[in-house]
């Protein structure tokens, strides 16, 4: 059966219908497929991409006097976050209200947040899921409704971030608009651990700078700040039990007091971010001996720390006792990487101790790591160690150990196969100090690569990008972190099936948009497209195309 398409009128409408009709039947005859809408072209500018969402085509205006309702308003964490986001959304304010005789009518005047749990304890695996609903404006009342539902206050924080990204300032009407309403978003993170490591030993970072970075982490829904406070170059942290330790700081002005550390932890919690502190031992600890020289094997051989002395472990226990009062997170990083034991073998007092204990230097490395783990365990911490410990003596590590991958791929599959939990930070893709790693390599890295069993996949806690500080300080650290850290953030938050494929199609336009959002919020994120991270724009152009 067929249909003959013949124009019977000179009208434009009939001619158009005729052309459409003929094109359809020609395409059928040739076996051609009618082009279908491409899903990526309809992806909203939300970063990271939510798990499930639907949206419409309406626009709603948002009242600058937006108020908070729902039982979430009883939480100081929620109220504080609401005020922060309100300041972000309405930074233009309502500057011309004094010229108006009548107050404008806005579609959205209230944000309702309902939280099902009263607990505000922030620990690994806390429920960060949320539902966000934006109704269309009603015909009679003109009002639209925005509701966030979450099981915890920390899920509510993630919902607030998404809500803030739905809102845009319209420069024509000079109002904040929610586009593509109505919205229905049901969201939850893919991994419980989504981290960023900061190194404050190679370069000191002022507390305000650390807080700026924590704030920017919340925009990308990262939830762990791995604070690599101390290393061989400097010991900037106050330890009341051993007050001479911070004599190892660069100067007396580049230090963190106990109160500073408390402030950073509390500031982070208000944004749903845990702080995992690190004391990298025994190999990255030369700075300890500035205040206590007995920690060095000898004046000319300053690391690893002296394994032969009880004093070494007394100091370590004192440090961890003081730090436990500050850092409530259940994970504590004990380092354990890059330990060159030649210093022990070449120091007469230590080598004698090794012989008396029938140990090789390699045995002493294991002895030190396991003794440090036991100290952390007595303080109810689960120890995290860099992968060298697992690579060297996997059967000896405590079962609660979290193996932190960094040297390359393939470590997490081996670790989870032996029942250990793992954090993915493959240096080839997630070390931010490597400036020649482009954003799409960061984006396409997969923490579960090579792990097929569901039971083993659950042991991968997630991952983190590492911002080692040798060439980064206050002058360039934010440009080095962003926007590449955001690429990893989406990999760790969003569902794998919705973010697989060509990164340039799935993510590039949204990442441009997110980078510009960071810039608008005062975060000096670098251009997306530059091959070398943190480099300046190559010429004039829009933020959305650089």
CSV table of N, CA, C and O in Angstrom, one decimal, residues 100-154:
chain,number,residue,atom,x,y,z
A,100,UNK,N,9.9,51.0,43.1
A,100,UNK,CA,8.6,50.4,42.8
A,100,UNK,C,7.5,50.8,43.8
A,100,UNK,O,7.8,50.9,45.0
A,101,UNK,N,6.3,51.0,43.3
A,101,UNK,CA,5.2,51.2,44.2
A,101,UNK,C,4.6,49.9,44.6
A,101,UNK,O,4.0,49.9,45.7
A,102,UNK,N,4.6,48.9,43.8
A,102,UNK,CA,4.1,47.6,44.1
A,102,UNK,C,5.2,46.6,44.1
A,102,UNK,O,6.0,46.6,43.2
A,103,UNK,N,5.2,45.7,45.1
A,103,UNK,CA,6.1,44.6,45.1
A,103,UNK,C,5.8,43.6,44.0
A,103,UNK,O,4.6,43.2,43.8
A,104,UNK,N,6.8,43.1,43.2
A,104,UNK,CA,6.5,42.2,42.1
A,104,UNK,C,5.9,40.9,42.7
A,104,UNK,O,6.2,40.5,43.9
A,105,UNK,N,5.2,40.2,41.9
A,105,UNK,CA,4.7,38.9,42.3
A,105,UNK,C,5.7,37.8,41.7
A,105,UNK,O,5.9,37.8,40.5
A,106,UNK,N,6.2,37.0,42.6
A,106,UNK,CA,7.1,35.9,42.2
A,106,UNK,C,6.5,34.6,42.3
A,106,UNK,O,5.5,34.3,43.1
A,107,UNK,N,6.9,33.7,41.4
A,107,UNK,CA,6.4,32.3,41.4
A,107,UNK,C,6.8,31.5,42.6
A,107,UNK,O,6.0,30.7,43.1
A,108,UNK,N,8.0,31.6,43.0
A,108,UNK,CA,8.5,30.8,44.1
A,108,UNK,C,8.9,31.7,45.3
A,108,UNK,O,9.8,32.6,45.1
A,109,UNK,N,8.2,31.6,46.4
A,109,UNK,CA,8.5,32.4,47.6
A,109,UNK,C,9.0,31.6,48.8
A,109,UNK,O,9.5,32.2,49.7
A,110,UNK,N,8.9,30.3,48.7
A,110,UNK,CA,9.3,29.4,49.8
A,110,UNK,C,10.1,28.2,49.3
A,110,UNK,O,9.8,27.7,48.2
A,111,UNK,N,11.0,27.8,50.1
A,111,UNK,CA,11.7,26.5,49.9
A,111,UNK,C,11.5,25.6,51.1
A,111,UNK,O,11.9,26.0,52.2
A,112,UNK,N,10.8,24.5,50.8
A,112,UNK,CA,10.5,23.6,51.9
A,112,UNK,C,11.6,22.5,51.9
A,112,UNK,O,11.8,21.8,50.9
A,113,UNK,N,12.2,22.3,53.1
A,113,UNK,CA,13.2,21.2,53.3
A,113,UNK,C,12.7,20.3,54.4
A,113,UNK,O,12.5,20.8,55.6
A,114,UNK,N,12.5,19.1,54.1
A,114,UNK,CA,12.1,18.1,55.1
A,114,UNK,C,13.2,17.0,55.3
A,114,UNK,O,13.6,16.4,54.3
A,115,UNK,N,13.6,16.8,56.5
A,115,UNK,CA,14.6,15.8,56.8
A,115,UNK,C,14.0,14.8,57.8
A,115,UNK,O,13.4,15.1,58.7
A,116,UNK,N,14.3,13.5,57.4
A,116,UNK,CA,13.6,12.4,58.2
A,116,UNK,C,14.4,12.0,59.4
A,116,UNK,O,13.8,11.2,60.2
A,117,UNK,N,15.7,12.3,59.6
A,117,UNK,CA,16.5,11.9,60.7
A,117,UNK,C,16.9,13.1,61.5
A,117,UNK,O,17.3,14.1,60.9
A,118,UNK,N,16.9,13.0,62.8
A,118,UNK,CA,17.4,14.1,63.7
A,118,UNK,C,18.9,14.1,63.9
A,118,UNK,O,19.5,15.0,64.3
A,119,UNK,N,19.5,12.9,63.5
A,119,UNK,CA,21.0,12.8,63.7
A,119,UNK,C,21.8,13.7,62.8
A,119,UNK,O,21.5,13.8,61.6
A,120,UNK,N,22.8,14.3,63.3
A,120,UNK,CA,23.7,15.1,62.5
A,120,UNK,C,25.1,14.6,62.6
A,120,UNK,O,26.1,15.4,62.4
A,121,UNK,N,25.3,13.3,62.9
A,121,UNK,CA,26.6,12.7,62.9
A,121,UNK,C,27.1,12.5,61.5
A,121,UNK,O,26.4,11.9,60.7
A,122,UNK,N,28.3,13.0,61.2
A,122,UNK,CA,28.8,12.9,59.9
A,122,UNK,C,29.9,11.9,59.9
A,122,UNK,O,31.0,12.1,60.5
A,123,UNK,N,29.7,10.7,59.2
A,123,UNK,CA,30.7,9.7,59.2
A,123,UNK,C,30.7,9.1,57.8
A,123,UNK,O,29.8,9.4,56.9
A,124,UNK,N,31.6,8.2,57.5
A,124,UNK,CA,31.7,7.5,56.2
A,124,UNK,C,30.4,6.8,55.9
A,124,UNK,O,29.9,6.0,56.8
A,125,UNK,N,29.9,7.0,54.7
A,125,UNK,CA,28.7,6.3,54.3
A,125,UNK,C,27.4,7.0,54.8
A,125,UNK,O,26.3,6.4,54.6
A,126,UNK,N,27.4,8.2,55.4
A,126,UNK,CA,26.2,8.8,55.8
A,126,UNK,C,25.3,9.0,54.5
A,126,UNK,O,25.8,9.2,53.4
A,127,UNK,N,24.0,8.9,54.7
A,127,UNK,CA,23.1,9.0,53.6
A,127,UNK,C,23.0,10.4,53.1
A,127,UNK,O,22.6,11.4,53.7
A,128,UNK,N,23.5,10.6,51.8
A,128,UNK,CA,23.5,11.9,51.2
A,128,UNK,C,22.4,12.0,50.1
A,128,UNK,O,22.4,12.9,49.2
A,129,UNK,N,21.5,11.0,50.0
A,129,UNK,CA,20.5,11.1,49.0
A,129,UNK,C,19.5,12.2,49.2
A,129,UNK,O,19.3,12.6,50.4
A,130,UNK,N,18.8,12.6,48.2
A,130,UNK,CA,17.8,13.6,48.3
A,130,UNK,C,16.8,13.6,47.1
A,130,UNK,O,17.2,13.0,46.1
A,131,UNK,N,15.7,14.1,47.3
A,131,UNK,CA,14.7,14.3,46.2
A,131,UNK,C,14.4,15.8,46.2
A,131,UNK,O,14.2,16.4,47.2
A,132,UNK,N,14.4,16.3,44.9
A,132,UNK,CA,14.1,17.7,44.7
A,132,UNK,C,13.0,17.9,43.7
A,132,UNK,O,13.0,17.3,42.6
A,133,UNK,N,11.9,18.5,44.2
A,133,UNK,CA,10.7,18.7,43.3
A,133,UNK,C,10.5,20.2,43.1
A,133,UNK,O,10.4,21.0,44.1
A,134,UNK,N,10.3,20.6,41.9
A,134,UNK,CA,9.9,22.0,41.6
A,134,UNK,C,8.6,21.9,40.7
A,134,UNK,O,8.6,21.3,39.6
A,135,UNK,N,7.5,22.4,41.3
A,135,UNK,CA,6.2,22.3,40.6
A,135,UNK,C,6.1,23.5,39.7
A,135,UNK,O,6.7,24.5,39.8
A,136,UNK,N,5.2,23.4,38.7
A,136,UNK,CA,5.0,24.5,37.8
A,136,UNK,C,4.1,25.5,38.4
A,136,UNK,O,3.4,25.2,39.4
A,137,UNK,N,4.1,26.7,38.0
A,137,UNK,CA,3.2,27.8,38.6
A,137,UNK,C,1.8,27.4,38.4
A,137,UNK,O,1.4,26.9,37.3
A,138,UNK,N,1.0,27.6,39.4
A,138,UNK,CA,-0.4,27.3,39.3
A,138,UNK,C,-1.2,28.4,38.6
A,138,UNK,O,-0.8,29.6,38.7
A,139,UNK,N,-2.2,28.1,37.9
A,139,UNK,CA,-2.9,29.0,37.1
A,139,UNK,C,-3.6,30.1,37.9
A,139,UNK,O,-3.6,31.3,37.5
A,140,UNK,N,-4.1,29.8,39.0
A,140,UNK,CA,-4.8,30.8,39.8
A,140,UNK,C,-3.9,31.5,40.8
A,140,UNK,O,-3.9,32.8,40.8
A,141,UNK,N,-3.1,30.8,41.5
A,141,UNK,CA,-2.3,31.5,42.5
A,141,UNK,C,-1.0,32.0,41.9
A,141,UNK,O,-0.4,32.9,42.5
A,142,UNK,N,-0.5,31.4,40.8
A,142,UNK,CA,0.7,31.8,40.2
A,142,UNK,C,1.9,31.3,40.9
A,142,UNK,O,3.1,31.5,40.5
A,143,UNK,N,1.7,30.6,42.0
A,143,UNK,CA,2.8,30.1,42.9
A,143,UNK,C,3.4,28.8,42.4
A,143,UNK,O,2.6,27.9,42.0
A,144,UNK,N,4.7,28.6,42.5
A,144,UNK,CA,5.3,27.4,42.3
A,144,UNK,C,5.9,26.9,43.6
A,144,UNK,O,6.1,27.7,44.5
A,145,UNK,N,6.1,25.6,43.7
A,145,UNK,CA,6.6,25.1,45.0
A,145,UNK,C,7.9,24.3,44.8
A,145,UNK,O,8.0,23.6,43.8
A,146,UNK,N,8.8,24.5,45.7
A,146,UNK,CA,10.1,23.8,45.6
A,146,UNK,C,10.3,23.1,47.0
A,146,UNK,O,10.2,23.7,48.0
A,147,UNK,N,10.5,21.8,46.8
A,147,UNK,CA,10.6,20.9,48.0
A,147,UNK,C,11.9,20.0,47.9
A,147,UNK,O,12.1,19.5,46.9
A,148,UNK,N,12.6,20.0,49.0
A,148,UNK,CA,13.8,19.1,49.1
A,148,UNK,C,13.4,18.1,50.2
A,148,UNK,O,13.1,18.5,51.4
A,149,UNK,N,13.5,16.8,49.9
A,149,UNK,CA,13.3,15.8,50.9
A,149,UNK,C,14.6,15.0,51.0
A,149,UNK,O,15.2,14.6,50.0
A,150,UNK,N,15.0,14.7,52.3
A,150,UNK,CA,16.3,14.0,52.5
A,150,UNK,C,16.2,13.2,53.8
A,150,UNK,O,15.4,13.6,54.7
A,151,UNK,N,16.9,12.1,53.9
A,151,UNK,CA,17.0,11.3,55.1
A,151,UNK,C,17.8,12.0,56.2
A,151,UNK,O,17.6,11.8,57.3
A,152,UNK,N,18.8,12.8,55.7
A,152,UNK,CA,19.7,13.4,56.7
A,152,UNK,C,19.9,14.9,56.2
A,152,UNK,O,19.7,15.2,55.1
A,153,UNK,N,20.5,15.7,57.2
A,153,UNK,CA,20.8,17.0,56.8
A,153,UNK,C,21.8,17.1,55.7
A,153,UNK,O,21.8,18.1,54.9
A,154,UNK,N,22.7,16.1,55.6
A,154,UNK,CA,23.7,16.2,54.6
A,154,UNK,C,23.2,15.9,53.2
A,154,UNK,O,23.7,16.4,52.2
